[in-house]
Short mmCIF file of C-alpha atoms and ligand atoms in Angstrom, two decimals:
data_model
loop_
_atom_site.label_atom_id
_atom_site.label_comp_id
_atom_site.label_asym_id
_atom_site.label_seq_id
_atom_site.Cartn_x
_atom_site.Cartn_y
_atom_site.Cartn_z
CA MET A 1 70.98 122.55 101.55
CA THR A 2 69.50 121.09 104.72
CA PRO A 3 71.25 118.42 106.23
CA PRO A 4 69.02 115.41 107.18
CA ALA A 5 67.42 115.83 110.75
CA GLY A 6 69.54 114.26 113.59
CA TRP A 7 72.70 113.94 111.37
CA PRO A 8 76.19 115.10 112.82
CA ALA A 9 77.96 118.01 111.65
CA GLY A 10 80.49 118.05 108.96
CA PRO A 11 82.56 120.55 106.86
CA ARG A 12 80.80 123.37 104.91
CA PRO A 13 81.13 122.85 101.17
CA ARG A 14 82.90 126.00 99.79
CA GLY A 15 82.93 127.89 96.63
CA PRO A 16 80.41 129.23 94.05
CA LEU A 17 79.54 125.63 92.85
CA ALA A 18 79.19 124.45 96.49
CA PRO A 19 75.44 123.96 96.18
CA TRP A 20 75.89 121.61 93.10
CA LEU A 21 79.27 119.92 93.71
CA GLY A 22 79.21 119.65 97.53
CA HIS A 23 82.72 118.40 98.56
CA VAL A 24 83.69 116.97 95.15
CA PRO A 25 86.47 119.54 94.66
CA GLU A 26 87.94 118.94 98.00
CA LEU A 27 88.02 115.19 97.56
CA ARG A 28 89.39 115.38 94.08
CA ARG A 29 92.12 117.81 95.33
CA ASP A 30 93.16 115.51 98.41
CA ALA A 31 90.53 113.06 99.53
CA LEU A 32 92.49 111.36 102.40
CA GLY A 33 93.81 114.89 103.81
CA PHE A 34 90.09 116.19 103.57
CA LEU A 35 88.68 113.16 105.34
CA ARG A 36 91.29 113.21 108.09
CA HIS A 37 90.91 116.66 108.63
CA SER A 38 87.16 116.43 108.99
CA ARG A 39 87.58 113.46 111.37
CA ALA A 40 89.90 115.54 113.63
CA ALA A 41 87.29 118.40 113.57
CA TYR A 42 84.08 116.59 113.64
CA GLY A 43 84.80 113.03 115.18
CA ASP A 44 84.31 109.63 114.16
CA LEU A 45 80.80 110.01 112.42
CA PHE A 46 80.62 113.11 110.15
CA ARG A 47 78.51 114.28 107.12
CA ILE A 48 79.95 115.09 103.84
CA ARG A 49 78.18 116.39 100.62
CA LEU A 50 78.66 114.51 97.18
CA GLY A 51 76.99 116.40 94.53
CA PRO A 52 73.42 116.30 95.41
CA ARG A 53 73.86 113.43 98.17
CA ASP A 54 74.56 113.75 101.98
CA VAL A 55 76.89 110.80 102.91
CA LEU A 56 77.56 109.67 106.50
CA VAL A 57 81.24 109.03 107.05
CA VAL A 58 81.95 106.29 109.53
CA ALA A 59 85.29 106.19 110.93
CA SER A 60 84.85 104.24 114.33
CA PRO A 61 85.11 100.45 114.56
CA GLU A 62 81.88 100.19 116.54
CA ALA A 63 79.72 102.10 113.88
CA ALA A 64 81.42 100.20 111.06
CA ARG A 65 80.46 97.00 112.87
CA GLU A 66 76.84 98.35 113.03
CA VAL A 67 76.79 99.09 109.34
CA LEU A 68 78.59 95.77 108.20
CA VAL A 69 77.71 93.27 110.75
CA ASP A 70 74.85 93.88 113.19
CA LYS A 71 72.59 95.91 110.93
CA GLY A 72 74.23 94.64 107.69
CA ALA A 73 70.87 93.23 106.30
CA CYS A 74 69.47 96.80 106.36
CA PHE A 75 72.00 98.06 103.77
CA ARG A 76 72.77 97.28 100.19
CA LYS A 77 76.03 98.26 98.30
CA GLY A 78 76.21 101.71 97.16
CA ARG A 79 75.78 103.21 93.69
CA GLY A 80 79.38 102.85 92.62
CA ILE A 81 79.35 98.97 92.86
CA GLN A 82 76.28 98.64 90.58
CA LYS A 83 78.06 100.73 87.98
CA MET A 84 80.19 97.60 87.66
CA ARG A 85 77.43 95.42 86.31
CA PRO A 86 77.77 96.11 82.47
CA PHE A 87 81.03 94.20 82.60
CA LEU A 88 80.76 92.13 85.65
CA GLY A 89 77.29 90.95 85.34
CA THR A 90 75.87 89.82 88.56
CA GLY A 91 78.63 88.16 90.24
CA LEU A 92 79.27 88.02 93.99
CA LEU A 93 80.39 91.54 94.17
CA THR A 94 77.31 93.22 92.55
CA ALA A 95 74.53 90.76 93.47
CA GLU A 96 72.03 91.50 96.23
CA GLY A 97 69.33 89.48 98.01
CA GLU A 98 68.70 85.87 97.28
CA PRO A 99 70.80 85.42 94.04
CA TRP A 100 73.76 86.90 96.07
CA ARG A 101 73.10 84.54 98.99
CA THR A 102 72.59 81.32 96.90
CA HIS A 103 75.85 82.06 95.08
CA ARG A 104 77.89 82.87 98.25
CA ARG A 105 76.62 79.60 99.87
CA LEU A 106 77.76 77.65 96.63
CA MET A 107 81.08 79.24 96.29
CA GLN A 108 82.04 79.62 100.08
CA PRO A 109 83.53 76.09 100.47
CA ALA A 110 86.05 76.50 97.48
CA PHE A 111 87.50 79.65 99.30
CA HIS A 112 88.08 77.90 102.89
CA ARG A 113 91.47 77.97 104.10
CA ALA A 114 91.76 74.09 103.96
CA ALA A 115 90.58 74.09 100.36
CA LEU A 116 93.45 76.53 99.29
CA GLU A 117 96.16 74.18 100.70
CA GLY A 118 96.72 72.55 97.14
CA MET A 119 96.92 75.75 95.37
CA ALA A 120 100.36 76.95 96.97
CA GLY A 121 102.23 74.99 93.97
CA ALA A 122 100.09 76.90 91.12
CA ILE A 123 100.86 80.37 92.79
CA ALA A 124 104.49 79.38 93.22
CA ALA A 125 104.69 78.58 89.50
CA ALA A 126 102.96 81.69 88.68
CA THR A 127 105.61 83.78 90.36
CA THR A 128 108.53 82.08 88.51
CA PRO A 129 108.27 84.69 85.53
CA LEU A 130 108.63 87.57 88.08
CA LEU A 131 111.75 85.79 89.69
CA ALA A 132 113.28 85.56 86.39
CA ARG A 133 112.75 89.08 85.62
CA LEU A 134 114.18 90.17 88.99
CA HIS A 135 117.25 88.20 88.30
CA GLY A 136 117.69 89.78 84.85
CA ALA A 137 117.09 93.22 86.43
CA ALA A 138 119.58 92.65 89.12
CA ALA A 139 122.40 91.35 86.69
CA ARG A 140 121.85 94.42 84.33
CA GLY A 141 121.50 96.95 87.20
CA GLU A 142 118.13 98.01 85.81
CA THR A 143 115.34 99.30 87.99
CA VAL A 144 111.81 97.60 88.18
CA ASP A 145 108.43 99.06 88.50
CA VAL A 146 107.20 97.23 91.47
CA GLY A 147 103.49 98.26 91.00
CA ARG A 148 103.55 96.74 87.40
CA GLU A 149 105.26 93.69 88.40
CA MET A 150 102.87 92.94 91.16
CA LEU A 151 99.92 93.36 88.88
CA HIS A 152 101.46 90.85 86.42
CA VAL A 153 102.22 88.47 89.03
CA THR A 154 98.85 88.61 90.89
CA LEU A 155 97.00 88.26 87.45
CA ARG A 156 99.04 85.10 86.65
CA ALA A 157 98.36 83.72 90.10
CA VAL A 158 94.55 84.48 90.23
CA ALA A 159 94.33 82.81 86.68
CA ALA A 160 96.28 79.72 87.77
CA VAL A 161 94.13 79.40 90.95
CA LEU A 162 90.81 79.92 88.94
CA PHE A 163 91.80 77.73 85.97
CA GLY A 164 94.63 75.48 86.75
CA THR A 165 96.34 73.84 83.72
CA ALA A 166 93.31 74.58 81.54
CA LEU A 167 94.59 78.00 80.82
CA GLY A 168 97.22 77.79 77.89
CA ASP A 169 99.85 80.28 77.18
CA GLU A 170 97.80 81.71 74.55
CA ASP A 171 94.68 82.22 76.61
CA LEU A 172 96.87 83.64 79.41
CA ALA A 173 98.24 86.06 76.85
CA VAL A 174 94.60 87.18 75.97
CA VAL A 175 93.87 87.60 79.71
CA GLU A 176 96.89 89.72 80.25
CA ARG A 177 96.40 91.96 77.38
CA GLU A 178 92.35 92.40 77.58
CA LEU A 179 91.75 92.51 81.23
CA PRO A 180 93.65 95.76 82.12
CA PRO A 181 91.46 98.03 79.64
CA LEU A 182 88.42 96.45 80.89
CA LEU A 183 89.32 97.06 84.50
CA ALA A 184 90.40 100.64 84.02
CA ARG A 185 87.11 101.40 82.14
CA THR A 186 85.23 99.76 85.05
CA ALA A 187 87.04 101.95 87.50
CA ASP A 188 86.30 105.07 85.25
CA ARG A 189 82.75 104.23 85.47
CA VAL A 190 82.64 103.86 89.12
CA ARG A 191 84.16 107.12 89.68
CA SER A 192 82.09 109.06 87.13
CA PRO A 193 79.22 111.08 88.79
CA VAL A 194 76.89 110.12 85.63
CA ASP A 195 75.94 106.69 84.53
CA TRP A 196 75.94 106.48 80.78
CA ARG A 197 77.87 104.64 78.29
CA LEU A 198 78.94 106.93 75.14
CA PRO A 199 80.84 105.09 72.43
CA THR A 200 84.28 106.63 73.48
CA PRO A 201 87.48 105.05 72.36
CA ALA A 202 87.97 103.73 76.05
CA GLU A 203 84.50 102.23 76.04
CA ARG A 204 84.84 100.65 72.57
CA ARG A 205 88.07 99.24 73.74
CA ALA A 206 86.70 97.84 76.84
CA GLN A 207 83.68 96.30 74.94
CA ALA A 208 86.12 94.55 72.71
CA ALA A 209 88.21 93.25 75.62
CA GLY A 210 85.11 92.09 77.28
CA ALA A 211 84.16 90.20 74.14
CA ALA A 212 87.60 88.58 73.92
CA LEU A 213 87.72 87.56 77.53
CA ASP A 214 84.24 85.97 77.29
CA GLN A 215 85.36 83.93 74.47
CA VAL A 216 88.36 82.52 76.52
CA VAL A 217 86.40 82.10 79.69
CA HIS A 218 83.40 80.26 77.94
CA ARG A 219 85.98 78.07 76.18
CA ILE A 220 87.65 77.23 79.36
CA ILE A 221 84.42 76.46 81.14
CA ALA A 222 83.28 74.15 78.26
CA ALA A 223 86.63 72.27 78.46
CA ARG A 224 86.58 72.21 82.10
CA ARG A 225 82.85 70.58 82.06
CA LEU A 226 84.19 68.05 79.69
CA ALA A 227 87.35 67.14 81.98
CA GLY A 228 85.13 66.34 84.70
CA PRO A 229 85.77 66.41 88.51
CA GLY A 230 89.24 66.51 90.05
CA GLY A 231 92.07 69.15 90.35
CA HIS A 232 92.62 71.82 92.67
CA ASP A 233 91.51 74.81 90.53
CA LEU A 234 88.64 76.91 91.67
CA LEU A 235 86.67 76.64 88.44
CA GLY A 236 86.42 72.94 89.04
CA GLN A 237 85.17 73.28 92.39
CA LEU A 238 82.63 76.09 91.30
CA LEU A 239 81.53 73.48 88.61
CA ALA A 240 80.98 70.79 91.06
CA ALA A 241 79.25 73.02 93.54
CA ARG A 242 75.48 72.21 94.22
CA ASP A 243 72.68 73.71 96.24
CA GLU A 244 70.40 71.65 98.47
CA GLY A 245 68.20 71.32 95.41
CA GLY A 246 71.14 69.78 93.54
CA ALA A 247 71.23 72.85 91.14
CA GLY A 248 74.79 74.21 90.13
CA LEU A 249 75.79 77.47 88.46
CA SER A 250 74.96 78.03 84.84
CA ASP A 251 77.76 78.86 82.34
CA ALA A 252 76.53 82.55 82.20
CA GLU A 253 76.62 82.64 85.95
CA LEU A 254 80.13 81.15 86.02
CA ARG A 255 81.09 83.66 83.40
CA ASP A 256 79.99 86.46 85.86
CA GLU A 257 81.70 84.94 88.87
CA VAL A 258 84.95 84.47 87.02
CA MET A 259 85.12 88.24 85.81
CA THR A 260 84.17 89.18 89.42
CA LEU A 261 87.12 87.01 90.91
CA PHE A 262 89.58 88.60 88.44
CA LEU A 263 88.49 92.14 89.16
CA ALA A 264 88.14 91.60 92.99
CA GLY A 265 91.49 89.43 93.26
CA HIS A 266 93.82 91.06 91.11
CA GLU A 267 94.73 94.68 91.91
CA THR A 268 93.86 94.46 95.44
CA THR A 269 96.37 91.92 96.06
CA ALA A 270 98.97 93.70 93.71
CA THR A 271 98.51 96.73 95.82
CA LEU A 272 99.23 94.95 99.01
CA LEU A 273 102.35 93.51 97.76
CA THR A 274 103.55 96.97 96.25
CA PHE A 275 103.07 98.66 99.54
CA LEU A 276 104.70 95.81 101.46
CA PHE A 277 107.98 96.13 99.32
CA LEU A 278 107.79 99.91 99.44
CA THR A 279 107.51 100.00 103.22
CA LEU A 280 110.18 97.24 103.68
CA ALA A 281 112.42 99.46 101.76
CA ARG A 282 111.83 102.34 104.03
CA HIS A 283 112.41 99.87 106.89
CA PRO A 284 115.67 98.06 106.24
CA ASP A 285 115.98 96.68 109.68
CA VAL A 286 112.59 95.05 109.60
CA ARG A 287 113.43 93.83 106.10
CA ALA A 288 116.64 92.22 107.36
CA GLN A 289 114.85 90.44 110.08
CA LEU A 290 112.26 89.24 107.71
CA GLN A 291 114.66 87.89 105.13
CA ALA A 292 116.50 86.07 107.90
CA GLU A 293 113.04 84.66 108.93
CA VAL A 294 112.17 83.46 105.30
CA ARG A 295 115.52 82.24 104.48
CA GLY A 296 115.95 80.22 107.79
CA ALA A 297 112.61 78.60 107.29
CA LEU A 298 112.31 77.75 103.68
CA GLY A 299 114.50 75.45 101.61
CA SER A 300 115.21 76.25 98.03
CA GLY A 301 112.18 74.71 96.69
CA ALA A 302 108.59 75.84 96.31
CA PRO A 303 107.18 76.76 99.88
CA SER A 304 103.95 75.09 101.09
CA ALA A 305 100.87 77.13 102.37
CA ALA A 306 101.59 75.78 105.94
CA GLN A 307 105.28 76.94 105.75
CA VAL A 308 104.43 80.57 104.87
CA ARG A 309 101.53 80.77 107.42
CA ALA A 310 104.07 79.79 110.11
CA LEU A 311 106.29 82.72 109.40
CA PRO A 312 105.21 85.13 112.06
CA LEU A 313 107.09 88.16 111.02
CA LEU A 314 106.01 87.83 107.51
CA GLN A 315 102.36 87.65 108.66
CA ALA A 316 102.73 90.58 110.89
CA CYS A 317 104.18 92.72 108.00
CA LEU A 318 101.37 91.72 105.79
CA GLN A 319 98.87 92.50 108.43
CA GLU A 320 100.44 96.00 109.27
CA THR A 321 100.70 96.82 105.66
CA LEU A 322 96.91 96.09 105.23
CA ARG A 323 96.27 98.11 108.41
CA LEU A 324 98.10 101.23 107.12
CA TYR A 325 97.19 100.82 103.44
CA PRO A 326 93.95 99.17 103.03
CA PRO A 327 93.60 98.43 99.18
CA ALA A 328 89.59 98.46 99.61
CA TRP A 329 89.86 101.75 101.55
CA LEU A 330 86.08 102.53 101.67
CA LEU A 331 83.03 100.54 101.62
CA PRO A 332 79.94 102.48 100.26
CA ARG A 333 76.42 101.40 101.63
CA GLN A 334 72.89 102.56 100.96
CA ALA A 335 70.18 102.06 103.63
CA SER A 336 67.44 99.80 102.26
CA GLY A 337 64.96 100.99 105.05
CA PRO A 338 64.85 103.26 107.99
CA VAL A 339 67.89 102.37 110.55
CA THR A 340 70.23 104.10 112.95
CA VAL A 341 73.92 104.09 112.97
CA GLY A 342 75.80 105.28 116.03
CA GLY A 343 72.47 106.97 117.05
CA VAL A 344 72.23 108.92 113.66
CA PRO A 345 68.77 108.21 112.08
CA LEU A 346 68.92 107.20 108.45
CA GLU A 347 65.92 107.14 106.00
CA ALA A 348 65.69 104.38 103.20
CA GLY A 349 68.18 105.34 100.46
CA ALA A 350 70.59 107.24 102.78
CA HIS A 351 74.18 106.84 101.83
CA VAL A 352 76.89 105.66 104.28
CA SER A 353 80.65 105.23 103.66
CA VAL A 354 82.56 102.92 105.90
CA ASN A 355 85.96 104.50 105.71
CA VAL A 356 88.44 101.52 106.31
CA PHE A 357 91.45 103.97 106.17
CA LEU A 358 90.16 106.16 109.01
CA VAL A 359 89.13 103.16 111.16
CA GLN A 360 92.41 101.45 110.90
CA ARG A 361 94.30 104.63 111.87
CA ASN A 362 92.15 105.47 114.72
CA SER A 363 94.25 106.38 117.48
CA ARG A 364 91.90 105.25 120.24
CA HIS A 365 92.62 101.70 119.03
CA TRP A 366 96.24 101.79 117.48
CA PRO A 367 98.93 103.51 119.46
CA GLN A 368 101.34 105.19 117.13
CA ALA A 369 98.45 104.79 114.45
CA HIS A 370 100.31 106.04 111.53
CA GLN A 371 103.41 104.29 112.17
CA PHE A 372 104.70 100.82 110.60
CA ARG A 373 105.07 98.67 113.53
CA PRO A 374 104.75 95.06 112.57
CA ASP A 375 105.64 94.01 116.29
CA ARG A 376 102.23 95.21 117.23
CA TRP A 377 100.77 91.93 115.63
CA LEU A 378 103.24 89.40 117.28
CA GLY A 379 101.52 87.20 119.84
CA LEU A 380 98.08 88.49 119.15
CA THR A 381 95.48 85.77 119.66
CA ARG A 382 92.50 87.68 118.01
CA THR A 383 91.81 89.98 115.16
CA PRO A 384 91.30 93.66 116.65
CA ASP A 385 87.92 95.16 115.90
CA ALA A 386 89.57 98.15 114.28
CA PHE A 387 90.90 95.92 111.61
CA ILE A 388 88.66 95.53 108.78
CA PRO A 389 90.79 95.28 105.45
CA PHE A 390 88.52 92.53 104.10
CA GLY A 391 85.23 94.17 105.34
CA ALA A 392 83.17 92.38 107.86
CA GLY A 393 79.82 90.63 108.26
CA ALA A 394 77.93 88.57 105.40
CA ARG A 395 79.64 90.57 102.55
CA MET A 396 83.13 90.28 103.91
CA CYS A 397 85.70 89.41 101.13
CA ILE A 398 85.48 85.66 100.05
CA GLY A 399 89.02 85.78 98.89
CA ASN A 400 90.66 86.97 102.20
CA HIS A 401 92.51 83.49 102.88
CA LEU A 402 93.48 83.29 99.30
CA ALA A 403 94.61 86.96 99.15
CA LEU A 404 96.82 86.38 102.27
CA LEU A 405 98.22 83.15 101.06
CA GLU A 406 98.96 84.54 97.55
CA ALA A 407 100.74 87.59 99.07
CA ALA A 408 102.70 85.63 101.52
CA LEU A 409 103.93 83.18 98.93
CA ILE A 410 104.96 85.84 96.48
CA ALA A 411 106.47 87.98 99.04
CA ALA A 412 108.53 85.02 100.62
CA LEU A 413 109.66 83.98 97.14
CA VAL A 414 110.90 87.41 96.32
CA LEU A 415 112.48 88.05 99.81
CA ARG A 416 114.33 84.90 99.77
CA ASP A 417 116.34 85.82 96.68
CA PHE A 418 116.21 89.56 96.36
CA THR A 419 116.47 92.95 98.13
CA LEU A 420 114.27 95.72 96.49
CA ASP A 421 115.73 98.99 97.30
CA VAL A 422 113.62 102.14 96.49
CA PRO A 423 116.06 105.10 96.21
CA GLY A 424 114.65 108.39 97.73
CA GLY A 425 112.15 106.44 99.52
CA GLY A 426 109.76 106.28 96.70
CA PRO A 427 106.32 108.12 96.27
CA GLN A 428 105.41 110.01 99.52
CA GLY A 429 101.74 110.45 99.02
CA LEU A 430 98.80 108.01 98.53
CA ALA A 431 96.31 107.93 95.61
CA PRO A 432 92.89 106.95 96.76
CA GLY A 433 90.84 105.78 93.71
CA LEU A 434 88.79 102.53 93.47
CA THR A 435 91.70 101.07 95.34
CA LEU A 436 94.25 103.02 97.56
CA LYS A 437 97.76 103.08 95.84
CA PRO A 438 100.83 105.13 96.19
CA ASP A 439 100.63 108.37 94.20
CA GLY A 440 103.51 107.37 91.94
CA PRO A 441 105.52 104.43 90.49
CA VAL A 442 107.60 102.48 93.07
CA LEU A 443 110.82 101.99 91.17
CA ALA A 444 113.14 99.66 92.72
CA GLN A 445 116.80 98.60 92.50
CA VAL A 446 117.08 94.86 92.58
CA GLN A 447 119.94 93.21 94.37
CA ALA A 448 120.19 89.43 94.25
CA LEU A 449 121.21 87.63 97.41
CA ALA A 450 123.83 84.98 97.53
CA GLY A 451 122.59 81.49 98.06
CA ASP A 452 123.55 79.58 101.15
C1 LIG B 1 94.51 92.11 99.53
C2 LIG B 1 93.55 91.56 98.84
C3 LIG B 1 92.11 91.97 98.93
C4 LIG B 1 91.49 92.82 99.78
C5 LIG B 1 92.13 93.83 100.52
C6 LIG B 1 89.95 92.69 99.65
C7 LIG B 1 89.03 93.44 100.17
C8 LIG B 1 87.76 93.23 99.96
C9 LIG B 1 86.68 93.83 100.67
C10 LIG B 1 86.99 94.99 101.73
C11 LIG B 1 85.53 93.37 100.45
C12 LIG B 1 84.17 93.59 100.98
C13 LIG B 1 83.52 94.77 100.01
C14 LIG B 1 82.35 95.39 100.70
O1 LIG B 1 81.82 95.01 101.87
O2 LIG B 1 81.82 96.19 100.14
C15 LIG B 1 85.70 92.31 99.47
C16 LIG B 1 84.74 91.56 98.69
C17 LIG B 1 85.16 90.66 97.87
N1 LIG B 1 86.26 90.07 97.43
FE1 LIG B 1 87.93 90.67 98.16
N2 LIG B 1 89.88 91.46 98.60
C18 LIG B 1 91.15 91.18 98.30
C19 LIG B 1 91.31 89.94 97.54
C20 LIG B 1 90.24 89.15 96.96
C21 LIG B 1 90.73 87.98 96.23
C22 LIG B 1 92.04 87.25 95.98
C23 LIG B 1 89.42 87.46 95.76
C24 LIG B 1 89.16 86.33 94.83
C25 LIG B 1 89.94 85.90 93.81
C26 LIG B 1 88.40 88.40 96.27
C27 LIG B 1 87.16 88.33 96.03
C28 LIG B 1 86.18 89.23 96.48
C29 LIG B 1 84.68 88.89 96.33
C30 LIG B 1 83.95 87.94 95.34
C31 LIG B 1 84.05 89.91 97.05
C32 LIG B 1 82.51 90.00 97.17
C33 LIG B 1 82.01 89.12 98.27
C34 LIG B 1 80.45 89.15 98.55
O3 LIG B 1 79.92 90.39 98.50
O4 LIG B 1 79.97 88.19 98.82
N3 LIG B 1 89.07 89.42 97.01
N4 LIG B 1 87.16 92.12 99.22
#
């Protein structure tokens, strides 16, 4: 195993199977511990081995910027992302080159901050069943599984934002039932070292789920086309989008984009909210200040986008949660031609992994990097370079404003009426999979706050 010429050092794989597996066993055992330890020993750029491949791990904001922004055109998405294609088709997440550029140009306006203003009502309405469940749990003294509840609410929110009122209760039930097995199977495929599709029960379940979802999505697209322009839903805006030649997205392209938005926008936002409530339960002083801010600024009705954006401590807590626990914790890339990163020469096909988790806990850039200190965000006028939870450059998350709006609205609505306590402090470890999650369920006791 000869490392590529000019590459930095990294840990040596151990054990009899090391030549075949490289660091896969270490990563399976404790990926974050292994990566943190390697960074401490080898610096902000180091080499690891994944099976037959050398991977350059990037843990400095400067080199991350090179990969994602300055030399972004010299890289394509890594292999894992391509394995999402059977279910996602070629939506924004998986597309490359000209098709990606065309779709991104067409879709971008619908995701601008100003375009999202009118969606606050739909997100607040999607939160109503969660609030009802929390009331019930508080009255009965039951605990709630915060992660599960956040997955429910963000799925409803993303569905409401995408389809508006076009999504009836029956269709929503299909989405709630069929999307999770499809997403779970997609995550398994990404993690798997091989890329085959045996007809296992999970694969067959995912295929059936995909077919059921396709039916719903195609029906809604047809109905939405008939209804014509107007409305605040994203699908309406995507249907109306035209390129310079006057061409819009076909039904097949819209299907792929809708599935992509479900996948990209659902678990990520749920994870942010789960970590937010877990972290606030561990910092009751911050939570009390935050509740005072929310209750002081919001009346009893549905808050507007402008109202939640103007809550400085809520915004600071969301940023600090994204810094410590970035749901998209690593961004894999493959060089499409010869290029250097941090002075390291890469050949075409070389693998790079921008490690968002390590960048955002880099102590050169973040004093007390591992501590939850939302106050560090108060009064900041520009986003620090070492903060890339939504990526950076041309492939940066198209849904970043939507995610922050959704998370702020849901968090504000919950915090206005409830306190979620997590007895024993909840799960202590982190589970880095497709997204970064707590390594166990976050079980909360719910207390309803008295009205004013
Ligand atoms: C807290 C929530 C979210 C986080 C942390 C997050 C993070 C990210 C990151 C890091 C990327 C870049 C991936 C890369 O460079 O390889 C990305 C891409 C993307 N995200 Fe998000 N995301 C979130 C929510 C959303 C939402 C709500 C949507 C839409 C409903 C969305 C849609 C997308 C899409 C379509 C892409 C691909 C963009 C492209 O390549 O042009 N995301 N996201």
